[in-house]
Coordinates of N, CA and C in Angstrom, one line a residue:
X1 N 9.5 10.9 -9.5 CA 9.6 9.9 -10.6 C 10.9 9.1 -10.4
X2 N 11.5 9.6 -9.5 CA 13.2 8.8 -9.2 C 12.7 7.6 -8.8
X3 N 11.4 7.3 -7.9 CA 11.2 5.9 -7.4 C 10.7 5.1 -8.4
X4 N 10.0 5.3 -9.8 CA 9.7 4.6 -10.6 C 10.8 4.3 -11.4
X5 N 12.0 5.2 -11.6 CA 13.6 4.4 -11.6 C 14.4 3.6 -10.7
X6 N 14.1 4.1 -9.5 CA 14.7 3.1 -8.9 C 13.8 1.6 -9.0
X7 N 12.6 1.7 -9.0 CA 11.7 0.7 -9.5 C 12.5 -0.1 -10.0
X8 N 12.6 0.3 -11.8 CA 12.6 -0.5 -12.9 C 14.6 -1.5 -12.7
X9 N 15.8 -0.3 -11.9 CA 16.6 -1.1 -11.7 C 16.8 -2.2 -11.2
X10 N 16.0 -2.1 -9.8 CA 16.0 -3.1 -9.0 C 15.5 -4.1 -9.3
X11 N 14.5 -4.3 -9.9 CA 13.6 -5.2 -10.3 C 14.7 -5.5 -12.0
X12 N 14.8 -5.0 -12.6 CA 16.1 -5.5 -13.9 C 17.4 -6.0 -13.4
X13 N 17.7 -5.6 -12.5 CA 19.1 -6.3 -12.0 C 18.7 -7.9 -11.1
X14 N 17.5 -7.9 -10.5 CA 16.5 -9.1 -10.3 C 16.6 -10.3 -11.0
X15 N 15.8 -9.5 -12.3 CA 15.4 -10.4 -13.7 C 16.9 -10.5 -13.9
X16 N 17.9 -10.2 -14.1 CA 19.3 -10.5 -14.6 C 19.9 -11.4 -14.0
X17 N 19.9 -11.5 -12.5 CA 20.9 -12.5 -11.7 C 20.1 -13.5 -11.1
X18 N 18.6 -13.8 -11.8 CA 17.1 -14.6 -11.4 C 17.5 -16.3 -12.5
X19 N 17.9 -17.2 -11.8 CA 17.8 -18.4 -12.3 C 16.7 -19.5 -11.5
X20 N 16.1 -20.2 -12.4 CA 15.6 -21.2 -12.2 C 13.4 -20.4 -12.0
X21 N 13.5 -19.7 -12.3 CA 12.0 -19.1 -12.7 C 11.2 -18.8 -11.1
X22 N 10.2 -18.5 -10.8 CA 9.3 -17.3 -10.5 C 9.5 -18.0 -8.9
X23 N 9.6 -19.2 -8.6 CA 9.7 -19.4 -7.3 C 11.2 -18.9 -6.6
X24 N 12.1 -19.3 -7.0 CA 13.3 -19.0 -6.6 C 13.4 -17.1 -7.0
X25 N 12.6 -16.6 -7.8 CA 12.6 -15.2 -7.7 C 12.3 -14.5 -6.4
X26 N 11.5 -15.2 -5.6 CA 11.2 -14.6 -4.5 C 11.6 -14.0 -3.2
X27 N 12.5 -15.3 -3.5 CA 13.4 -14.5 -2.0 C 14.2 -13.5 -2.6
X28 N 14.6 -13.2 -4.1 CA 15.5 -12.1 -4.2 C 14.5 -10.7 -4.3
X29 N 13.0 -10.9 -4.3 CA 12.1 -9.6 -4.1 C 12.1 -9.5 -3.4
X30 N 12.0 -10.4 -1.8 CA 11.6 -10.1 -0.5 C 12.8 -9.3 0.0
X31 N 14.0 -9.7 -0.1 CA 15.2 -9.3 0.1 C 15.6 -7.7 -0.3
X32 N 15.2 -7.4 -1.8 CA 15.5 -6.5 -1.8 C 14.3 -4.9 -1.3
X33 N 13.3 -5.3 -1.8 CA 12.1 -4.7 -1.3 C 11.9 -4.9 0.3
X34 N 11.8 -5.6 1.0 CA 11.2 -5.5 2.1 C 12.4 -5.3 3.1
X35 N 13.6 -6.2 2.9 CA 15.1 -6.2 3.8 C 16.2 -4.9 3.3
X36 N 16.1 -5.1 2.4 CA 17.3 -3.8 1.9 C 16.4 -2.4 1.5
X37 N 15.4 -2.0 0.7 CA 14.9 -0.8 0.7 C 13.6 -0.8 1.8
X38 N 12.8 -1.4 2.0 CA 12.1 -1.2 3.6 C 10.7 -0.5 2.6
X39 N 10.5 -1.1 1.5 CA 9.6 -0.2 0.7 C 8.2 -0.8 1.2
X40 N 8.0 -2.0 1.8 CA 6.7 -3.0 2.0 C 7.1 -3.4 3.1
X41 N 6.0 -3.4 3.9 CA 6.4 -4.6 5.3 C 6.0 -6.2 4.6
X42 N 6.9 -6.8 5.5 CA 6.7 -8.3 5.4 C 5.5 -8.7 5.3
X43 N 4.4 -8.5 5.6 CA 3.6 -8.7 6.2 C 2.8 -8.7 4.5
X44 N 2.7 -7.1 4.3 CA 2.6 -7.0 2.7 C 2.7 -8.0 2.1
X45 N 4.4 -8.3 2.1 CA 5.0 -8.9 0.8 C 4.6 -10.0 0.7
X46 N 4.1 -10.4 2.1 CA 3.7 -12.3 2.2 C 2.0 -11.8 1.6
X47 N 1.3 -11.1 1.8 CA 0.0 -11.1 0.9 C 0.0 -11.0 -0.6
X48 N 1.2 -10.3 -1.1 CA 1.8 -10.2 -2.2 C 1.5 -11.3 -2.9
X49 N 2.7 -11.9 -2.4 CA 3.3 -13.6 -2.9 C 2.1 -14.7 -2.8
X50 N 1.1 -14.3 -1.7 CA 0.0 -15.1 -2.4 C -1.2 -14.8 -3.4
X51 N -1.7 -13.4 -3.4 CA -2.3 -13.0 -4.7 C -1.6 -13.8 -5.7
X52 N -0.1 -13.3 -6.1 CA 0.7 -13.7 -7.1 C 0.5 -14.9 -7.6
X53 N 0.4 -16.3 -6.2 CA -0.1 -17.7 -6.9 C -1.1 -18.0 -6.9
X54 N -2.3 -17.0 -6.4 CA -3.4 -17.6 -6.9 C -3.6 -16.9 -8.5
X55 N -3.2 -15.7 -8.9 CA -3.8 -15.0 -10.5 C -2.9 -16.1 -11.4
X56 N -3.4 -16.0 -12.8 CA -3.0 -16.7 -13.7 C -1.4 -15.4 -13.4
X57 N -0.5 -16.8 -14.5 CA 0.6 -16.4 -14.6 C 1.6 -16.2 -14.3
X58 N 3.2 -16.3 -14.6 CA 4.1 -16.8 -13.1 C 4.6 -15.8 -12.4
X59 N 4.4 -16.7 -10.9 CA 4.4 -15.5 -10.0 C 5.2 -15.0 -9.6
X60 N 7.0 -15.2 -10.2 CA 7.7 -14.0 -9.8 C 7.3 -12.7 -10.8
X61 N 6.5 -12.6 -11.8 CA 5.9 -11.5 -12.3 C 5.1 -11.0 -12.0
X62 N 4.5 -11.7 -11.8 CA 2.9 -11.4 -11.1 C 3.4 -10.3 -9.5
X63 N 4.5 -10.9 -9.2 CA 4.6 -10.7 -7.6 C 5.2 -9.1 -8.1
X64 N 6.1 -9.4 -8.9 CA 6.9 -7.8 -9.7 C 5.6 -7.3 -9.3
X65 N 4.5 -6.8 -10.4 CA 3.8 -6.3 -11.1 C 3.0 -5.8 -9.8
X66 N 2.6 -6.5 -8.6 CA 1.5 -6.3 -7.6 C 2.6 -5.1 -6.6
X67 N 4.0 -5.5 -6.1 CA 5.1 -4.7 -5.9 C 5.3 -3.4 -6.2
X68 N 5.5 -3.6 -7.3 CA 5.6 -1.9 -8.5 C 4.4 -1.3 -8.1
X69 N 3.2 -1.6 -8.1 CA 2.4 -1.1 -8.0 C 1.6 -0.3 -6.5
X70 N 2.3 -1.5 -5.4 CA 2.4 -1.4 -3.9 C 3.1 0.0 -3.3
X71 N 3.8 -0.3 -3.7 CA 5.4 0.7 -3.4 C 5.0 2.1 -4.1
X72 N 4.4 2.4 -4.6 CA 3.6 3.0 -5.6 C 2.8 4.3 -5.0
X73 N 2.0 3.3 -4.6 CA 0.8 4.0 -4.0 C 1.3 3.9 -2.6
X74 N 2.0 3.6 -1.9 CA 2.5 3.8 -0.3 C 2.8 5.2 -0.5
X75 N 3.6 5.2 -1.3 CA 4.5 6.3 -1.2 C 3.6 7.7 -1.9
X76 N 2.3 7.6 -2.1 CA 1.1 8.9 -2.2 C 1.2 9.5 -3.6
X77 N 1.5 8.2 -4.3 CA 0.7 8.3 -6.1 C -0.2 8.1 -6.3
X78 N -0.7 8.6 -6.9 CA -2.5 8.1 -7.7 C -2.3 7.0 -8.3
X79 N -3.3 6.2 -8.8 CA -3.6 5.1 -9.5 C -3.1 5.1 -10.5
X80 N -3.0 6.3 -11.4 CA -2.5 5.7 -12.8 C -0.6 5.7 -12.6
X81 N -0.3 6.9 -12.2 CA 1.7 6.9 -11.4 C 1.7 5.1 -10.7
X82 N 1.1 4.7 -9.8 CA 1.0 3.7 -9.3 C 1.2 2.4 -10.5
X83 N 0.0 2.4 -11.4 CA -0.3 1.5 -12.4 C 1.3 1.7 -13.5
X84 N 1.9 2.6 -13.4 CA 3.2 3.1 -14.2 C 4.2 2.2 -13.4
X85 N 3.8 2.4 -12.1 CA 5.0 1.3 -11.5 C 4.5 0.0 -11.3
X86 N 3.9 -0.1 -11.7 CA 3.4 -2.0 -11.8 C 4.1 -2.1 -13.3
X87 N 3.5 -1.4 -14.2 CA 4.7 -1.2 -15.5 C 6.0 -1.4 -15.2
X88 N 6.5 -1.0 -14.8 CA 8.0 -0.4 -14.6 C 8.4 -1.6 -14.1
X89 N 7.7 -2.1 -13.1 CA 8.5 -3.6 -12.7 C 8.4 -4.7 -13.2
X90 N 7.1 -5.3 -14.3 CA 6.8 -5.8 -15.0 C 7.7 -6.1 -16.3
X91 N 8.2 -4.7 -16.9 CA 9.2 -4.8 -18.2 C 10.5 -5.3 -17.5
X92 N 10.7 -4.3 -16.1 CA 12.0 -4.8 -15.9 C 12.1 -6.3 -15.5
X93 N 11.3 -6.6 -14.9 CA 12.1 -8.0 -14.5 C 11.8 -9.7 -16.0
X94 N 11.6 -8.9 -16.4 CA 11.5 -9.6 -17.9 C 12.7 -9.5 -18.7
X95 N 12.7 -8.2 -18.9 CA 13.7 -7.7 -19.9 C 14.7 -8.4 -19.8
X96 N 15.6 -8.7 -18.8 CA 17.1 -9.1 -18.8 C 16.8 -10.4 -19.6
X97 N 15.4 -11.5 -19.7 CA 15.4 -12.7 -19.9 C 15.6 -12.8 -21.3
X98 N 14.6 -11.8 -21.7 CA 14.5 -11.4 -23.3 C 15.3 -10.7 -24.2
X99 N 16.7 -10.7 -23.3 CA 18.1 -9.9 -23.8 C 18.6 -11.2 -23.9
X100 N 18.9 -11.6 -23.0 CA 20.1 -13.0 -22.8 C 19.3 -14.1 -23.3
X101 N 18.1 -14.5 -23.8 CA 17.4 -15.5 -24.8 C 17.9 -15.3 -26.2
X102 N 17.5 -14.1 -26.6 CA 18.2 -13.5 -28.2 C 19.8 -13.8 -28.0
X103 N 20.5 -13.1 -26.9 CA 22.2 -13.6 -26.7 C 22.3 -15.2 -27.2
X104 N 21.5 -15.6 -26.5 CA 21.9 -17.0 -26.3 C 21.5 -18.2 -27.4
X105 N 20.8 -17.6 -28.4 CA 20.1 -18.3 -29.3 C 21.6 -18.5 -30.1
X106 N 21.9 -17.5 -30.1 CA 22.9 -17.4 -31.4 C 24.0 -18.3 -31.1
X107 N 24.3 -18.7 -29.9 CA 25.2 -19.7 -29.4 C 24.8 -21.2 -28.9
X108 N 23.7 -21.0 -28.7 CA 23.2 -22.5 -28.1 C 23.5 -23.6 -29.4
X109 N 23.1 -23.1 -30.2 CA 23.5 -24.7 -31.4 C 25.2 -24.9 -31.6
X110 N 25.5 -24.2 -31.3 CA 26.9 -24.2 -31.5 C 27.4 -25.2 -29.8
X111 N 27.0 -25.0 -28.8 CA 27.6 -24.9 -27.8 C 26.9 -25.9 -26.6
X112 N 25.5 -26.5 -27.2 CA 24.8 -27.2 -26.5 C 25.3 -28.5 -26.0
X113 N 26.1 -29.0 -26.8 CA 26.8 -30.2 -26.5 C 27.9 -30.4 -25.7
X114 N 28.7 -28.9 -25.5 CA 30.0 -28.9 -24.2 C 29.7 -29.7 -23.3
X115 N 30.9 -30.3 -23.0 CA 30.5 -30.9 -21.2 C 30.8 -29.6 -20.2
X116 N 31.4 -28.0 -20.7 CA 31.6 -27.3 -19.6 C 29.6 -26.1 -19.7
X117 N 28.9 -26.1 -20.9 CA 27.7 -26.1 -20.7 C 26.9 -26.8 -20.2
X118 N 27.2 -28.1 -20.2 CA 26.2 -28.7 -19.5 C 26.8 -28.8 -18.0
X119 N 27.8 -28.9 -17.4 CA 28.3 -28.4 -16.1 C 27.7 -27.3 -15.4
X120 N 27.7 -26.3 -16.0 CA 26.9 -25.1 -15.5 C 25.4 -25.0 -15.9
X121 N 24.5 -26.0 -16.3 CA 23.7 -26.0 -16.2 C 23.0 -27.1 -15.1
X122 N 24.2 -28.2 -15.0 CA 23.8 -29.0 -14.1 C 24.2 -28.5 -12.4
X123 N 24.9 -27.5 -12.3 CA 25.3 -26.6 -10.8 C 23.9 -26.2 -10.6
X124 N 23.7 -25.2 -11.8 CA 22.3 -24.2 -10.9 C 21.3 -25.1 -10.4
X125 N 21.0 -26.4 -10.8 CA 19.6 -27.1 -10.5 C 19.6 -26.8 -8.5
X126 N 20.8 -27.8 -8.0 CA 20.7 -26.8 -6.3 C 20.6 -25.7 -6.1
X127 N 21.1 -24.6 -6.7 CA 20.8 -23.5 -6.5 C 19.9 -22.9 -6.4
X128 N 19.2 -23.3 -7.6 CA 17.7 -23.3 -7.6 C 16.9 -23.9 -6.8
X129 N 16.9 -25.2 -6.1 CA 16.5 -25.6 -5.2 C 16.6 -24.7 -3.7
X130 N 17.2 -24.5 -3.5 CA 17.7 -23.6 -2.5 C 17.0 -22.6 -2.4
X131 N 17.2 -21.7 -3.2 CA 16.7 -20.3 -3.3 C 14.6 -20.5 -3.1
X132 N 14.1 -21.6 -4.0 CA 13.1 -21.6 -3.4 C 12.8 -22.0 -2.1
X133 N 13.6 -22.9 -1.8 CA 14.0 -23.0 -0.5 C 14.3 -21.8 0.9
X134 N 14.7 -21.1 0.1 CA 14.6 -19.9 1.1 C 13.6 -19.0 0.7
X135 N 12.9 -18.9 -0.4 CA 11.7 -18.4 -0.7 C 10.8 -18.4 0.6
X136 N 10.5 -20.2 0.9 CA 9.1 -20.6 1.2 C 9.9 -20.0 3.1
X137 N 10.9 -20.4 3.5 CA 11.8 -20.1 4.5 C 11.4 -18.3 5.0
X138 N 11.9 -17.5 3.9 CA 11.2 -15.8 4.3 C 10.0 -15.6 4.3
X139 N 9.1 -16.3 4.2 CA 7.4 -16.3 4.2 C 7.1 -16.5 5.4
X140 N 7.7 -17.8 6.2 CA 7.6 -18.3 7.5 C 8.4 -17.3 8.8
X141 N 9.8 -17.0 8.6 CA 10.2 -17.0 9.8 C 11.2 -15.0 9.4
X142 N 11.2 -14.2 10.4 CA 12.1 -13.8 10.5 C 13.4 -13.9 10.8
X143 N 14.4 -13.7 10.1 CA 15.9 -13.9 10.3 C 16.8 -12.6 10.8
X144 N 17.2 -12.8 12.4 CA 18.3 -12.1 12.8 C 19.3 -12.6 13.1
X145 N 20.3 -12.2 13.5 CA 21.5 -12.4 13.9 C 22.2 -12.1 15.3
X146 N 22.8 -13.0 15.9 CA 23.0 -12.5 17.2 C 24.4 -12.5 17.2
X147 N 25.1 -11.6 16.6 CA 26.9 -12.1 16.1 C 26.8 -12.7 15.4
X148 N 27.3 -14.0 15.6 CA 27.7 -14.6 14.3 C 26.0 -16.4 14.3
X149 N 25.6 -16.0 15.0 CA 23.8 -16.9 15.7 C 22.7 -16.2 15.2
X150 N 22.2 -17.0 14.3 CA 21.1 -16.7 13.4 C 19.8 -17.1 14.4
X151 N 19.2 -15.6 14.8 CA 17.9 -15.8 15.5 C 16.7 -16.2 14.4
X152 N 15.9 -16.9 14.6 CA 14.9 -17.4 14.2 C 13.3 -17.2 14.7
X153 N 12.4 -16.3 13.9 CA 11.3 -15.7 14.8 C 10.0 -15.6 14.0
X154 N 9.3 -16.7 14.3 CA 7.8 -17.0 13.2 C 6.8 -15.5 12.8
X155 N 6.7 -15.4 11.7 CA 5.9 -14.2 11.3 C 4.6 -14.5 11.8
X156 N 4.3 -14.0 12.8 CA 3.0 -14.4 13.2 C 1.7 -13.8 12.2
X157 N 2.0 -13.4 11.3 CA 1.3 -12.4 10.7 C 0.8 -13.6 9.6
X158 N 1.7 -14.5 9.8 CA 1.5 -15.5 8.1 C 1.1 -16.8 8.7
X159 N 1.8 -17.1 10.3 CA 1.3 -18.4 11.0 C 0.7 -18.0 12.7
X160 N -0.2 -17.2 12.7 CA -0.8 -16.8 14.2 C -1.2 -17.9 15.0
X161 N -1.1 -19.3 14.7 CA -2.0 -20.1 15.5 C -1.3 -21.6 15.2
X162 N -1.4 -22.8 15.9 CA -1.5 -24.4 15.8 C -2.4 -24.4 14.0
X163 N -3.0 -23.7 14.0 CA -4.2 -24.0 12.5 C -3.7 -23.4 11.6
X164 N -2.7 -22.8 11.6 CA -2.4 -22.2 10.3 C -1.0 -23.1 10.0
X165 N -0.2 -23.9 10.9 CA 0.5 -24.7 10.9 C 0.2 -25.8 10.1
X166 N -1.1 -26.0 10.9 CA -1.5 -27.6 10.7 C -2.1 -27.6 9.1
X167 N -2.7 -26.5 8.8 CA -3.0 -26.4 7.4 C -1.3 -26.5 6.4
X168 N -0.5 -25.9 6.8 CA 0.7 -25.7 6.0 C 1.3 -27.2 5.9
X169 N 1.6 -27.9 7.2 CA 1.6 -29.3 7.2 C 0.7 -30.0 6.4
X170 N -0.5 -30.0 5.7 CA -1.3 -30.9 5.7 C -1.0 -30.5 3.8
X171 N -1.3 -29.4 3.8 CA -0.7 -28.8 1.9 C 0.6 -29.8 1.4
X172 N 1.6 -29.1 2.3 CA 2.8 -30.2 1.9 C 2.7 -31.5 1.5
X173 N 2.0 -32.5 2.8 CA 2.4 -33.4 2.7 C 0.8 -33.9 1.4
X174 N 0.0 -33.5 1.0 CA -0.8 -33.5 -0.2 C 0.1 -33.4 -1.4
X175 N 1.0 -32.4 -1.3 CA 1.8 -31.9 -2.6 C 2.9 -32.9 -2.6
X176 N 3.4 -33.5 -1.7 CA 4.5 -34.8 -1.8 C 4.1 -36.3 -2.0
X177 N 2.8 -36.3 -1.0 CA 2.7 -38.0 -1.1 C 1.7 -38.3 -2.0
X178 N 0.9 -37.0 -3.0 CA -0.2 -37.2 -3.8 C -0.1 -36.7 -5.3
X179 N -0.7 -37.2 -6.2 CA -0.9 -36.9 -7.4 C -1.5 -35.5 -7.6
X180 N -2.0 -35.1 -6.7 CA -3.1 -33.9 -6.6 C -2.5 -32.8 -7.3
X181 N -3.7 -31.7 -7.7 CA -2.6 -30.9 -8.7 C -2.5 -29.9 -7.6
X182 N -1.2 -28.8 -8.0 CA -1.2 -27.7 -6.7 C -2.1 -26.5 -6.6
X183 N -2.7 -27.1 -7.8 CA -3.6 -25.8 -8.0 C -5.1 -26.1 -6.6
X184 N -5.3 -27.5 -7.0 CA -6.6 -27.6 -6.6 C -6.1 -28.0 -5.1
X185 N -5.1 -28.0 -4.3 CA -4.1 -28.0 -3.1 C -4.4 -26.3 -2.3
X186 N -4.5 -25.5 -3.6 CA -4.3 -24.5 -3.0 C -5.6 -23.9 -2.9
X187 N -6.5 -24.4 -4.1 CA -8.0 -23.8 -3.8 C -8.7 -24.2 -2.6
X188 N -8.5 -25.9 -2.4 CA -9.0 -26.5 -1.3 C -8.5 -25.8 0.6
X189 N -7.2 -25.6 0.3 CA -6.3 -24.9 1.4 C -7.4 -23.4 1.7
X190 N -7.4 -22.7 0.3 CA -8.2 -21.4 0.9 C -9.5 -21.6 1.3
X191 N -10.0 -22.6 0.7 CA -11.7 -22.6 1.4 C -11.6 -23.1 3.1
X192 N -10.7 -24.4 3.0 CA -10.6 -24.4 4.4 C -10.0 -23.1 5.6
X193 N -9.1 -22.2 5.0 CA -8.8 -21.3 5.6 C -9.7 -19.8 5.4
X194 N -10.8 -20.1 5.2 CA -11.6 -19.1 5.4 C -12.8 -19.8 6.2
X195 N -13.0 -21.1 6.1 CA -13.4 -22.2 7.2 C -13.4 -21.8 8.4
X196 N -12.1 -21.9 8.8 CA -11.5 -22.3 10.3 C -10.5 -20.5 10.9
X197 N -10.7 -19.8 10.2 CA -9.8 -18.3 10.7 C -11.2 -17.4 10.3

């Protein structure tokens, strides 16, 4: 039961230091789950992250909840201990939002108008950009280091071929130069990739 605690911290200390919502949450799950505790292979976590955007709902929870549950059953719990840690990661990575919402109600009418609140809200927007940015970045490539030379090495598990590129290229530039919604980007993406693999 220690790993359904260590579950729920990891994933609460997540939800607590987690700005800008479910996309930029990701690279802090991949990081801590797959890079620092070694609970999922990458390989996992990138099947993870996409269940997570295709089910209703946002997917750094979604991704929690599939996680908790992953890590779970690797480790030779039954279904329902398993379904406890899809629990456990679920509350936690919420919780800290729904602490610091109530905190912050009580101050925001007071405080909404600072120019040093609206400073620190106008910093995180990069930040946030970033972080999803390195979201979509740990999906694609593994990161080593050679000293102080960051090696760079394609997950072949996520891009095995010219076609799985050419599809990632072709999503983007739908999702930049079109109106299209990402939803129907991403439905059309999977039929062609059950097409052509």
């Amino acid at each position: 039961m220690s790993l359904l605690l260590q579950l729920f911290w990891t994933f609460f200390i997540i939800g607590l230091f987690n700005f800008g919502g479910g996309g930029a949450m990701i690279s802090l799950i991949q990081t801590q789950v797959v890079t620092l505790k070694g609970w999922i292979s990458e390989e996992t976590f990138a099947n993870i992250v996409a269940v997570s955007q295709t089910t209703p709902g946002p997917i750094g929870i979604n991704c929690a909840t599939y996680v908790g549950y992953q890590v779970m059953a690797d480790n030779g719990y039954g279904n329902v201990i398993a379904v406890l840690g899809s629990l456990s990661t679920t509350v936690a990575i919420v919780l800290p939002s729904f602490l610091i919402f109530f905190a912050l109600m009580k101050f925001y009418s007071k405080f909404h108008t600072s120019p040093v609140f609206r400073g620190v809200m106008g910093a995180l927007t990069p930040v946030v950009a970033g972080m999803i940015g390195a979201a979509a970045l740990i999906l694609m490539f593994h990161v080593g280091f050679d000293g102080w030379v960051p090696q760079f090495e394609v997950i072949r598990s996520n891009f095995p071929d010219w076609r799985s590129w050419a599809l990632f290229a072709a999503a983007f530039v739908l999702s930049m130069r079109t109106k299209i919604s990402p939803i129907w980007i991403i439905v059309i993406s999977g039929l062609v990739g059950i097409l052509i693999f």
